[in-house]
PDB file of C-alpha atoms in Angstrom:
ATOM      1  CA  MET A   1      33.265 -13.670 -33.198  1.00  0.00           C
ATOM      2  CA  SER A   2      31.769 -10.501 -32.784  1.00  0.00           C
ATOM      3  CA  THR A   3      31.942  -8.423 -29.874  1.00  0.00           C
ATOM      4  CA  ALA A   4      28.694  -7.099 -28.171  1.00  0.00           C
ATOM      5  CA  THR A   5      28.420  -3.282 -27.998  1.00  0.00           C
ATOM      6  CA  ALA A   6      26.536  -1.442 -25.067  1.00  0.00           C
ATOM      7  CA  ARG A   7      23.208   0.193 -26.147  1.00  0.00           C
ATOM      8  CA  PRO A   8      23.999   4.075 -25.679  1.00  0.00           C
ATOM      9  CA  PRO A   9      21.887   6.202 -23.293  1.00  0.00           C
ATOM     10  CA  ARG A  10      18.752   7.204 -24.001  1.00  0.00           C
ATOM     11  CA  ALA A  11      17.309  10.661 -22.800  1.00  0.00           C
ATOM     12  CA  PRO A  12      15.717  10.607 -19.321  1.00  0.00           C
ATOM     13  CA  THR A  13      12.374  11.991 -18.751  1.00  0.00           C
ATOM     14  CA  VAL A  14      11.681  14.679 -16.828  1.00  0.00           C
ATOM     15  CA  ALA A  15       9.489  12.607 -14.654  1.00  0.00           C
ATOM     16  CA  GLN A  16      12.148   9.886 -14.332  1.00  0.00           C
ATOM     17  CA  LEU A  17      14.855  12.488 -12.826  1.00  0.00           C
ATOM     18  CA  ARG A  18      12.362  13.861 -10.525  1.00  0.00           C
ATOM     19  CA  SER A  19      11.414  10.572  -9.038  1.00  0.00           C
ATOM     20  CA  PHE A  20      15.269   9.627  -8.790  1.00  0.00           C
ATOM     21  CA  LEU A  21      16.070  12.804  -7.271  1.00  0.00           C
ATOM     22  CA  ALA A  22      13.371  12.334  -4.502  1.00  0.00           C
ATOM     23  CA  VAL A  23      14.932   8.762  -3.857  1.00  0.00           C
ATOM     24  CA  ALA A  24      18.251  10.219  -3.642  1.00  0.00           C
ATOM     25  CA  GLU A  25      17.437  12.905  -1.216  1.00  0.00           C
ATOM     26  CA  HIS A  26      15.419  10.849   1.051  1.00  0.00           C
ATOM     27  CA  ARG A  27      17.088   7.560   0.939  1.00  0.00           C
ATOM     28  CA  HIS A  28      13.419   5.862   1.170  1.00  0.00           C
ATOM     29  CA  PHE A  29      11.067   4.927  -1.743  1.00  0.00           C
ATOM     30  CA  ARG A  30       7.566   5.581   0.303  1.00  0.00           C
ATOM     31  CA  ASP A  31       9.097   8.728   1.790  1.00  0.00           C
ATOM     32  CA  ALA A  32      10.339   9.936  -1.571  1.00  0.00           C
ATOM     33  CA  ALA A  33       7.077   9.082  -3.149  1.00  0.00           C
ATOM     34  CA  ALA A  34       5.152  11.133  -0.145  1.00  0.00           C
ATOM     35  CA  ALA A  35       7.298  13.845  -1.029  1.00  0.00           C
ATOM     36  CA  ILE A  36       6.608  14.200  -4.773  1.00  0.00           C
ATOM     37  CA  GLY A  37       3.125  13.243  -4.487  1.00  0.00           C
ATOM     38  CA  ALA A  38       3.533   9.794  -6.323  1.00  0.00           C
ATOM     39  CA  SER A  39       2.388   6.390  -5.497  1.00  0.00           C
ATOM     40  CA  GLN A  40       5.251   4.283  -4.214  1.00  0.00           C
ATOM     41  CA  PRO A  41       4.902   1.444  -7.510  1.00  0.00           C
ATOM     42  CA  ALA A  42       4.789   4.546  -9.968  1.00  0.00           C
ATOM     43  CA  LEU A  43       8.033   6.057  -8.396  1.00  0.00           C
ATOM     44  CA  SER A  44       9.981   2.582  -8.382  1.00  0.00           C
ATOM     45  CA  GLY A  45       8.743   2.138 -11.726  1.00  0.00           C
ATOM     46  CA  ALA A  46      10.297   5.677 -13.054  1.00  0.00           C
ATOM     47  CA  VAL A  47      13.349   4.731 -11.031  1.00  0.00           C
ATOM     48  CA  ALA A  48      13.929   1.697 -12.698  1.00  0.00           C
ATOM     49  CA  ALA A  49      12.911   3.096 -16.139  1.00  0.00           C
ATOM     50  CA  LEU A  50      15.670   5.663 -15.710  1.00  0.00           C
ATOM     51  CA  GLU A  51      18.197   2.725 -15.127  1.00  0.00           C
ATOM     52  CA  GLU A  52      17.292   1.089 -18.197  1.00  0.00           C
ATOM     53  CA  ALA A  53      17.184   4.469 -20.049  1.00  0.00           C
ATOM     54  CA  LEU A  54      20.872   4.944 -19.130  1.00  0.00           C
ATOM     55  CA  GLY A  55      21.929   1.299 -19.255  1.00  0.00           C
ATOM     56  CA  ALA A  56      23.382   2.040 -15.391  1.00  0.00           C
ATOM     57  CA  GLN A  57      22.438   0.685 -11.895  1.00  0.00           C
ATOM     58  CA  LEU A  58      21.716   3.962  -9.801  1.00  0.00           C
ATOM     59  CA  VAL A  59      19.882   2.541  -6.543  1.00  0.00           C
ATOM     60  CA  GLU A  60      20.973  -0.590  -4.597  1.00  0.00           C
ATOM     61  CA  ARG A  61      17.935  -1.791  -3.071  1.00  0.00           C
ATOM     62  CA  THR A  62      18.009  -3.481   0.254  1.00  0.00           C
ATOM     63  CA  THR A  63      15.669  -5.089   2.908  1.00  0.00           C
ATOM     64  CA  ARG A  64      16.596  -1.871   5.264  1.00  0.00           C
ATOM     65  CA  LYS A  65      17.354   0.978   3.270  1.00  0.00           C
ATOM     66  CA  VAL A  66      18.479   2.546  -0.094  1.00  0.00           C
ATOM     67  CA  ILE A  67      21.808   3.079  -1.221  1.00  0.00           C
ATOM     68  CA  ILE A  68      22.682   5.627  -3.915  1.00  0.00           C
ATOM     69  CA  THR A  69      25.615   4.060  -5.979  1.00  0.00           C
ATOM     70  CA  PRO A  70      28.532   6.562  -6.856  1.00  0.00           C
ATOM     71  CA  LEU A  71      27.384   6.901 -10.473  1.00  0.00           C
ATOM     72  CA  GLY A  72      23.687   7.504  -8.839  1.00  0.00           C
ATOM     73  CA  GLU A  73      25.269  10.404  -6.960  1.00  0.00           C
ATOM     74  CA  ARG A  74      26.769  11.706  -9.577  1.00  0.00           C
ATOM     75  CA  VAL A  75      23.678  11.804 -11.675  1.00  0.00           C
ATOM     76  CA  ALA A  76      21.792  13.018  -8.961  1.00  0.00           C
ATOM     77  CA  GLY A  77      24.032  15.975  -9.227  1.00  0.00           C
ATOM     78  CA  HIS A  78      22.867  16.508 -12.799  1.00  0.00           C
ATOM     79  CA  ALA A  79      19.596  16.087 -11.971  1.00  0.00           C
ATOM     80  CA  ARG A  80      19.291  18.674  -9.623  1.00  0.00           C
ATOM     81  CA  ARG A  81      20.706  21.207 -12.065  1.00  0.00           C
ATOM     82  CA  VAL A  82      18.336  20.000 -15.012  1.00  0.00           C
ATOM     83  CA  LEU A  83      15.315  20.109 -12.459  1.00  0.00           C
ATOM     84  CA  SER A  84      16.057  23.809 -11.325  1.00  0.00           C
ATOM     85  CA  SER A  85      16.691  24.791 -15.030  1.00  0.00           C
ATOM     86  CA  LEU A  86      13.400  23.826 -15.806  1.00  0.00           C
ATOM     87  CA  HIS A  87      11.671  25.356 -12.757  1.00  0.00           C
ATOM     88  CA  ALA A  88      13.354  28.853 -13.577  1.00  0.00           C
ATOM     89  CA  LEU A  89      11.990  28.346 -17.109  1.00  0.00           C
ATOM     90  CA  THR A  90       8.505  27.943 -15.571  1.00  0.00           C
ATOM     91  CA  GLU A  91       8.839  30.575 -13.038  1.00  0.00           C
ATOM     92  CA  GLU A  92      10.176  33.184 -15.638  1.00  0.00           C
ATOM     93  CA  VAL A  93       7.216  32.844 -17.914  1.00  0.00           C
ATOM     94  CA  GLU A  94       4.763  32.335 -14.831  1.00  0.00           C
ATOM     95  CA  ALA A  95       6.195  35.802 -13.667  1.00  0.00           C
ATOM     96  CA  ALA A  96       6.332  37.643 -16.688  1.00  0.00           C
ATOM     97  CA  ARG A  97       2.554  36.683 -17.475  1.00  0.00           C
ATOM     98  CA  ARG A  98       1.023  37.443 -14.173  1.00  0.00           C
ATOM     99  CA  PRO A  99       2.758  38.577 -10.978  1.00  0.00           C
ATOM    100  CA  PHE A 100       1.550  37.290  -7.621  1.00  0.00           C
ATOM    101  CA  THR A 101      -0.077  34.233  -8.923  1.00  0.00           C
ATOM    102  CA  GLY A 102       0.498  30.486  -9.209  1.00  0.00           C
ATOM    103  CA  PRO A 103       2.098  28.359  -6.991  1.00  0.00           C
ATOM    104  CA  LEU A 104       4.747  29.837  -4.619  1.00  0.00           C
ATOM    105  CA  GLN A 105       6.501  27.316  -2.289  1.00  0.00           C
ATOM    106  CA  LEU A 106       7.643  28.884   0.925  1.00  0.00           C
ATOM    107  CA  GLY A 107      10.137  27.251   3.320  1.00  0.00           C
ATOM    108  CA  VAL A 108      10.035  28.323   7.085  1.00  0.00           C
ATOM    109  CA  ILE A 109      12.282  27.422   9.823  1.00  0.00           C
ATOM    110  CA  PRO A 110      10.725  25.673  12.853  1.00  0.00           C
ATOM    111  CA  THR A 111      11.467  28.296  15.080  1.00  0.00           C
ATOM    112  CA  VAL A 112       9.718  31.271  13.146  1.00  0.00           C
ATOM    113  CA  ALA A 113       6.623  28.921  11.456  1.00  0.00           C
ATOM    114  CA  PRO A 114       4.211  29.262  14.519  1.00  0.00           C
ATOM    115  CA  TYR A 115       4.818  32.560  15.161  1.00  0.00           C
ATOM    116  CA  LEU A 116       4.686  34.473  12.183  1.00  0.00           C
ATOM    117  CA  LEU A 117       2.783  32.097   9.962  1.00  0.00           C
ATOM    118  CA  PRO A 118      -0.384  33.602  10.838  1.00  0.00           C
ATOM    119  CA  VAL A 119       0.715  36.780   9.758  1.00  0.00           C
ATOM    120  CA  VAL A 120       2.141  35.855   6.373  1.00  0.00           C
ATOM    121  CA  LEU A 121      -1.007  33.666   5.716  1.00  0.00           C
ATOM    122  CA  ARG A 122      -3.432  36.369   6.857  1.00  0.00           C
ATOM    123  CA  LEU A 123      -1.247  38.834   4.432  1.00  0.00           C
ATOM    124  CA  VAL A 124      -1.594  36.158   1.264  1.00  0.00           C
ATOM    125  CA  ARG A 125      -5.384  35.655   1.888  1.00  0.00           C
ATOM    126  CA  ASP A 126      -6.275  39.512   2.140  1.00  0.00           C
ATOM    127  CA  ARG A 127      -3.978  40.924  -0.886  1.00  0.00           C
ATOM    128  CA  TYR A 128      -2.836  38.324  -2.985  1.00  0.00           C
ATOM    129  CA  PRO A 129      -6.109  35.914  -3.493  1.00  0.00           C
ATOM    130  CA  ASP A 130      -4.584  34.234  -6.735  1.00  0.00           C
ATOM    131  CA  LEU A 131      -1.324  33.202  -5.077  1.00  0.00           C
ATOM    132  CA  GLU A 132      -1.217  29.578  -4.070  1.00  0.00           C
ATOM    133  CA  LEU A 133       0.884  29.434  -1.201  1.00  0.00           C
ATOM    134  CA  HIS A 134       2.537  26.157  -0.315  1.00  0.00           C
ATOM    135  CA  VAL A 135       4.263  25.917   3.074  1.00  0.00           C
ATOM    136  CA  HIS A 136       7.355  23.769   4.098  1.00  0.00           C
ATOM    137  CA  GLU A 137       9.067  23.861   7.540  1.00  0.00           C
ATOM    138  CA  GLU A 138      12.390  22.474   7.554  1.00  0.00           C
ATOM    139  CA  ARG A 139      15.234  23.456   9.218  1.00  0.00           C
ATOM    140  CA  THR A 140      17.778  26.099   7.582  1.00  0.00           C
ATOM    141  CA  PRO A 141      20.152  23.203   5.839  1.00  0.00           C
ATOM    142  CA  ALA A 142      17.353  21.664   4.173  1.00  0.00           C
ATOM    143  CA  LEU A 143      15.828  25.091   3.162  1.00  0.00           C
ATOM    144  CA  LEU A 144      18.918  26.091   1.307  1.00  0.00           C
ATOM    145  CA  GLU A 145      19.156  22.632  -0.644  1.00  0.00           C
ATOM    146  CA  GLY A 146      15.626  22.870  -1.625  1.00  0.00           C
ATOM    147  CA  LEU A 147      16.360  26.722  -2.484  1.00  0.00           C
ATOM    148  CA  ALA A 148      19.106  25.756  -4.611  1.00  0.00           C
ATOM    149  CA  ALA A 149      17.511  22.584  -6.140  1.00  0.00           C
ATOM    150  CA  GLY A 150      14.362  24.781  -7.181  1.00  0.00           C
ATOM    151  CA  ARG A 151      12.027  22.707  -4.874  1.00  0.00           C
ATOM    152  CA  LEU A 152      11.456  25.940  -2.873  1.00  0.00           C
ATOM    153  CA  ASP A 153      11.153  29.475  -4.091  1.00  0.00           C
ATOM    154  CA  LEU A 154      11.463  31.701  -1.058  1.00  0.00           C
ATOM    155  CA  LEU A 155      12.843  31.285   2.437  1.00  0.00           C
ATOM    156  CA  LEU A 156      11.523  32.660   5.820  1.00  0.00           C
ATOM    157  CA  LEU A 157      14.518  32.121   8.319  1.00  0.00           C
ATOM    158  CA  ALA A 158      17.009  33.866  10.726  1.00  0.00           C
ATOM    159  CA  LEU A 159      19.792  35.917   8.490  1.00  0.00           C
ATOM    160  CA  PRO A 160      22.621  35.762   7.450  1.00  0.00           C
ATOM    161  CA  ALA A 161      20.981  32.734   5.826  1.00  0.00           C
ATOM    162  CA  GLY A 162      24.425  30.988   4.757  1.00  0.00           C
ATOM    163  CA  GLY A 163      23.680  30.285   1.309  1.00  0.00           C
ATOM    164  CA  SER A 164      26.096  30.730  -1.848  1.00  0.00           C
ATOM    165  CA  ALA A 165      26.751  33.577  -3.881  1.00  0.00           C
ATOM    166  CA  ALA A 166      23.521  32.446  -5.785  1.00  0.00           C
ATOM    167  CA  THR A 167      21.166  33.340  -2.642  1.00  0.00           C
ATOM    168  CA  ARG A 168      19.865  36.654  -1.812  1.00  0.00           C
ATOM    169  CA  ASP A 169      18.966  37.803   1.883  1.00  0.00           C
ATOM    170  CA  ILE A 170      16.053  40.315   2.138  1.00  0.00           C
ATOM    171  CA  PRO A 171      15.911  41.256   5.840  1.00  0.00           C
ATOM    172  CA  LEU A 172      12.711  41.978   7.383  1.00  0.00           C
ATOM    173  CA  PHE A 173      13.463  42.928  11.187  1.00  0.00           C
ATOM    174  CA  ASP A 174      15.317  42.488  14.309  1.00  0.00           C
ATOM    175  CA  GLU A 175      13.971  40.903  17.332  1.00  0.00           C
ATOM    176  CA  ASP A 176      15.689  40.239  21.053  1.00  0.00           C
ATOM    177  CA  PHE A 177      16.173  36.891  22.753  1.00  0.00           C
ATOM    178  CA  VAL A 178      14.202  37.006  26.376  1.00  0.00           C
ATOM    179  CA  LEU A 179      15.509  34.880  29.158  1.00  0.00           C
ATOM    180  CA  VAL A 180      13.002  32.011  30.233  1.00  0.00           C
ATOM    181  CA  THR A 181      12.847  30.815  33.948  1.00  0.00           C
ATOM    182  CA  PRO A 182      10.846  29.460  36.313  1.00  0.00           C
ATOM    183  CA  PRO A 183       8.523  31.542  38.159  1.00  0.00           C
ATOM    184  CA  ASP A 184      10.594  31.412  41.643  1.00  0.00           C
ATOM    185  CA  HIS A 185      13.853  32.221  39.944  1.00  0.00           C
ATOM    186  CA  GLU A 186      16.018  34.993  41.599  1.00  0.00           C
ATOM    187  CA  LEU A 187      16.042  36.783  38.166  1.00  0.00           C
ATOM    188  CA  ALA A 188      12.117  36.199  37.774  1.00  0.00           C
ATOM    189  CA  GLY A 189      10.464  39.158  36.275  1.00  0.00           C
ATOM    190  CA  ARG A 190      13.841  41.407  35.991  1.00  0.00           C
ATOM    191  CA  ALA A 191      14.003  43.830  33.026  1.00  0.00           C
ATOM    192  CA  ASP A 192      17.620  44.653  32.937  1.00  0.00           C
ATOM    193  CA  VAL A 193      19.730  41.839  33.329  1.00  0.00           C
ATOM    194  CA  PRO A 194      23.327  41.615  31.662  1.00  0.00           C
ATOM    195  CA  ARG A 195      24.140  38.943  29.280  1.00  0.00           C
ATOM    196  CA  ASP A 196      26.502  37.638  31.306  1.00  0.00           C
ATOM    197  CA  VAL A 197      24.000  36.183  34.086  1.00  0.00           C
ATOM    198  CA  LEU A 198      24.283  33.308  32.002  1.00  0.00           C
ATOM    199  CA  LEU A 199      27.853  32.298  33.089  1.00  0.00           C
ATOM    200  CA  ASP A 200      25.957  30.893  36.065  1.00  0.00           C
ATOM    201  CA  LEU A 201      22.850  29.112  34.689  1.00  0.00           C
ATOM    202  CA  ASP A 202      22.065  26.121  33.063  1.00  0.00           C
ATOM    203  CA  VAL A 203      20.905  27.173  29.644  1.00  0.00           C
ATOM    204  CA  LEU A 204      18.814  24.525  27.531  1.00  0.00           C
ATOM    205  CA  LEU A 205      19.077  24.110  23.977  1.00  0.00           C
ATOM    206  CA  LEU A 206      17.383  22.730  20.965  1.00  0.00           C
ATOM    207  CA  GLU A 207      18.710  19.639  19.390  1.00  0.00           C
ATOM    208  CA  GLU A 208      21.635  19.960  16.792  1.00  0.00           C
ATOM    209  CA  GLY A 209      20.349  21.315  13.227  1.00  0.00           C
ATOM    210  CA  HIS A 210      18.442  24.263  14.528  1.00  0.00           C
ATOM    211  CA  CYS A 211      20.147  27.686  13.879  1.00  0.00           C
ATOM    212  CA  LEU A 212      18.458  29.065  17.230  1.00  0.00           C
ATOM    213  CA  ARG A 213      20.660  26.555  18.946  1.00  0.00           C
ATOM    214  CA  ASP A 214      24.052  28.314  16.923  1.00  0.00           C
ATOM    215  CA  GLN A 215      22.785  31.373  17.938  1.00  0.00           C
ATOM    216  CA  ALA A 216      22.337  30.654  21.801  1.00  0.00           C
ATOM    217  CA  LEU A 217      25.782  28.929  21.517  1.00  0.00           C
ATOM    218  CA  ASP A 218      27.036  31.931  20.119  1.00  0.00           C
ATOM    219  CA  ILE A 219      25.928  34.127  22.731  1.00  0.00           C
ATOM    220  CA  CYS A 220      27.027  31.825  25.407  1.00  0.00           C
ATOM    221  CA  ARG A 221      30.485  31.741  23.793  1.00  0.00           C
ATOM    222  CA  GLU A 222      30.665  35.468  23.567  1.00  0.00           C
ATOM    223  CA  ILE A 223      30.585  35.730  27.510  1.00  0.00           C
ATOM    224  CA  GLY A 224      32.519  32.730  28.464  1.00  0.00           C
ATOM    225  CA  ALA A 225      29.612  30.519  29.204  1.00  0.00           C
ATOM    226  CA  ASP A 226      29.071  26.786  28.850  1.00  0.00           C
ATOM    227  CA  PRO A 227      25.833  25.816  28.355  1.00  0.00           C
ATOM    228  CA  ARG A 228      24.829  22.379  29.201  1.00  0.00           C
ATOM    229  CA  GLY A 229      25.583  19.932  26.569  1.00  0.00           C
ATOM    230  CA  GLY A 230      24.272  16.866  28.304  1.00  0.00           C
ATOM    231  CA  SER A 231      21.142  14.667  27.040  1.00  0.00           C
ATOM    232  CA  THR A 232      18.406  17.151  27.838  1.00  0.00           C
ATOM    233  CA  ARG A 233      17.707  18.947  24.369  1.00  0.00           C
ATOM    234  CA  ALA A 234      14.627  19.660  22.811  1.00  0.00           C
ATOM    235  CA  ALA A 235      13.189  18.989  19.205  1.00  0.00           C
ATOM    236  CA  GLY A 236      11.176  22.332  19.551  1.00  0.00           C
ATOM    237  CA  LEU A 237      10.708  25.471  21.464  1.00  0.00           C
ATOM    238  CA  SER A 238       7.512  24.130  22.858  1.00  0.00           C
ATOM    239  CA  THR A 239       8.732  21.190  24.564  1.00  0.00           C
ATOM    240  CA  LEU A 240      12.100  23.524  25.410  1.00  0.00           C
ATOM    241  CA  VAL A 241       9.905  25.758  27.754  1.00  0.00           C
ATOM    242  CA  GLN A 242       8.513  22.714  29.298  1.00  0.00           C
ATOM    243  CA  LEU A 243      11.715  21.321  30.527  1.00  0.00           C
ATOM    244  CA  VAL A 244      12.156  24.789  31.647  1.00  0.00           C
ATOM    245  CA  ALA A 245       8.735  24.811  33.690  1.00  0.00           C
ATOM    246  CA  GLY A 246       9.761  21.493  35.140  1.00  0.00           C
ATOM    247  CA  GLY A 247      12.815  22.943  36.694  1.00  0.00           C
ATOM    248  CA  LEU A 248      15.363  21.526  34.521  1.00  0.00           C
ATOM    249  CA  GLY A 249      17.093  25.182  33.925  1.00  0.00           C
ATOM    250  CA  VAL A 250      16.534  27.922  31.648  1.00  0.00           C
ATOM    251  CA  THR A 251      16.427  28.900  28.016  1.00  0.00           C
ATOM    252  CA  LEU A 252      16.289  31.532  25.555  1.00  0.00           C
ATOM    253  CA  LEU A 253      13.203  32.368  23.453  1.00  0.00           C
ATOM    254  CA  PRO A 254      13.050  34.872  20.649  1.00  0.00           C
ATOM    255  CA  ALA A 255      10.541  37.614  21.707  1.00  0.00           C
ATOM    256  CA  THR A 256       8.222  36.626  18.818  1.00  0.00           C
ATOM    257  CA  ALA A 257       7.905  33.075  20.664  1.00  0.00           C
ATOM    258  CA  LEU A 258       7.114  34.422  24.070  1.00  0.00           C
ATOM    259  CA  ASP A 259       3.782  35.100  24.285  1.00  0.00           C
ATOM    260  CA  VAL A 260       2.893  31.597  22.275  1.00  0.00           C
ATOM    261  CA  GLU A 261       5.181  29.628  24.355  1.00  0.00           C
ATOM    262  CA  ALA A 262       5.047  31.039  28.079  1.00  0.00           C
ATOM    263  CA  GLY A 263       1.325  31.886  27.780  1.00  0.00           C
ATOM    264  CA  ARG A 264       0.647  28.220  28.099  1.00  0.00           C
ATOM    265  CA  THR A 265       1.561  28.039  31.726  1.00  0.00           C
ATOM    266  CA  ASP A 266       2.007  29.707  34.898  1.00  0.00           C
ATOM    267  CA  ARG A 267       4.968  27.984  35.577  1.00  0.00           C
ATOM    268  CA  LEU A 268       7.705  30.209  33.645  1.00  0.00           C
ATOM    269  CA  ALA A 269       8.538  33.817  33.633  1.00  0.00           C
ATOM    270  CA  ALA A 270      10.007  36.267  31.582  1.00  0.00           C
ATOM    271  CA  VAL A 271      13.777  38.099  31.952  1.00  0.00           C
ATOM    272  CA  ARG A 272      14.748  41.005  29.735  1.00  0.00           C
ATOM    273  CA  PHE A 273      18.020  41.692  28.778  1.00  0.00           C
ATOM    274  CA  ALA A 274      19.684  44.959  29.360  1.00  0.00           C
ATOM    275  CA  ALA A 275      20.566  46.979  26.401  1.00  0.00           C
ATOM    276  CA  PRO A 276      21.809  45.931  23.825  1.00  0.00           C
ATOM    277  CA  ALA A 277      20.034  42.825  24.123  1.00  0.00           C
ATOM    278  CA  PRO A 278      21.052  39.465  22.317  1.00  0.00           C
ATOM    279  CA  GLY A 279      18.846  38.721  19.213  1.00  0.00           C
ATOM    280  CA  ARG A 280      18.208  37.902  15.806  1.00  0.00           C
ATOM    281  CA  ARG A 281      17.636  38.839  12.480  1.00  0.00           C
ATOM    282  CA  ILE A 282      14.952  37.346  10.448  1.00  0.00           C
ATOM    283  CA  GLY A 283      14.343  37.979   6.982  1.00  0.00           C
ATOM    284  CA  LEU A 284      13.703  36.280   3.289  1.00  0.00           C
ATOM    285  CA  ALA A 285      15.797  34.537   1.065  1.00  0.00           C
ATOM    286  CA  THR A 286      15.377  33.699  -2.641  1.00  0.00           C
ATOM    287  CA  ARG A 287      17.753  32.863  -5.876  1.00  0.00           C
ATOM    288  CA  ALA A 288      19.829  35.800  -6.425  1.00  0.00           C
ATOM    289  CA  GLY A 289      18.625  36.662  -9.935  1.00  0.00           C
ATOM    290  CA  SER A 290      15.121  35.071  -9.736  1.00  0.00           C
ATOM    291  CA  ALA A 291      12.545  36.040 -12.384  1.00  0.00           C
ATOM    292  CA  ARG A 292      10.347  37.099  -9.613  1.00  0.00           C
ATOM    293  CA  SER A 293      12.711  38.949  -7.618  1.00  0.00           C
ATOM    294  CA  ALA A 294      10.474  42.212  -7.757  1.00  0.00           C
ATOM    295  CA  GLU A 295       7.688  40.315  -6.500  1.00  0.00           C
ATOM    296  CA  TYR A 296       9.734  38.962  -3.439  1.00  0.00           C
ATOM    297  CA  ASP A 297      10.507  42.791  -2.825  1.00  0.00           C
ATOM    298  CA  ARG A 298       7.354  43.904  -2.944  1.00  0.00           C
ATOM    299  CA  PHE A 299       6.134  40.969  -0.683  1.00  0.00           C
ATOM    300  CA  ALA A 300       8.926  41.887   1.752  1.00  0.00           C
ATOM    301  CA  ASP A 301       7.619  45.495   1.950  1.00  0.00           C
ATOM    302  CA  GLU A 302       3.997  44.516   2.845  1.00  0.00           C
ATOM    303  CA  LEU A 303       5.263  42.020   5.142  1.00  0.00           C
ATOM    304  CA  ARG A 304       7.446  44.578   6.938  1.00  0.00           C
ATOM    305  CA  GLU A 305       4.112  46.592   7.454  1.00  0.00           C
ATOM    306  CA  VAL A 306       2.215  43.612   8.901  1.00  0.00           C
ATOM    307  CA  LEU A 307       4.772  42.626  10.970  1.00  0.00           C
ATOM    308  CA  ARG A 308       4.808  46.123  13.095  1.00  0.00           C
ATOM    309  CA  GLU A 309       1.995  44.285  15.716  1.00  0.00           C
ATOM    310  CA  LEU A 310       4.448  42.052  16.506  1.00  0.00           C
ATOM    311  CA  PRO A 311       7.644  42.835  19.542  1.00  0.00           C
ATOM    312  CA  VAL A 312      10.266  43.590  16.330  1.00  0.00           C
ATOM    313  CA  ARG A 313      12.326  46.209  15.195  1.00  0.00           C
ATOM    314  CA  ILE A 314      11.700  46.593  11.677  1.00  0.00           C
ATOM    315  CA  VAL A 315      14.509  46.631   9.170  1.00  0.00           C
ATOM    316  CA  GLU A 316      13.556  49.348   6.627  1.00  0.00           C
TER     317      GLU A 316
END
């Protein structure tokens, strides 16, 4: 009696790997399809074709969610490395041919995007007309993951970025935090308060996952304060300042966000800290050794010049 032997795996295609990796990252076929600009049937077919090529089940499909099998998780890791290498190859060729042209995937954190993007977009429009800029607003962990996987090229975020040794930080500027209170607060309008005033205040925070939340917590811990850890948290700065306007507490805003957020209502007041004021550093992050490193450094230089119009201290 003969014994059947399993067919050896076939090499997967790039489209199959990209489709499967999107499913592995989003755990949802519809969201994965939207992320890579494919139809859901096409994505499902590509994943099924990959499983057929490899002769293994990578995804468990249920009515409620998508589960990646243990083997699928390992395949996803290989897929990230393969796609990252392919991206690096095309990036190097494009950079060598025409600097500041072609697509650039820029990731930006939510507490920076609304306040700096107008300046960034104006710079790109005026000086780099052939650059195809695509902006992705995500929180820091997702940005760093996208950078490592090759999905993103350049990040605009708070430094240090906290990536691996393969990530290179390019500082742009430092900015102060401003305490925002209701207008009838006893501190409203002052410009010389020590940071230990936070000891006696209910400091409202963004929800978990925002680096600005971590920075605010660090400031509070430095002085021994206990910021409110209850259910009142906000997904964005706009909601946070509305909570303050409603009398639920106070919060910390980056100086670049103050005019935009506090300017929407007359029910907020700004309080400036005495020097040295707490603050954060904002900059770019990219992959170390990127073929476009020289472009990114020049881009940073030009960004510093146009950012001087904001309430920041440029890092030369």
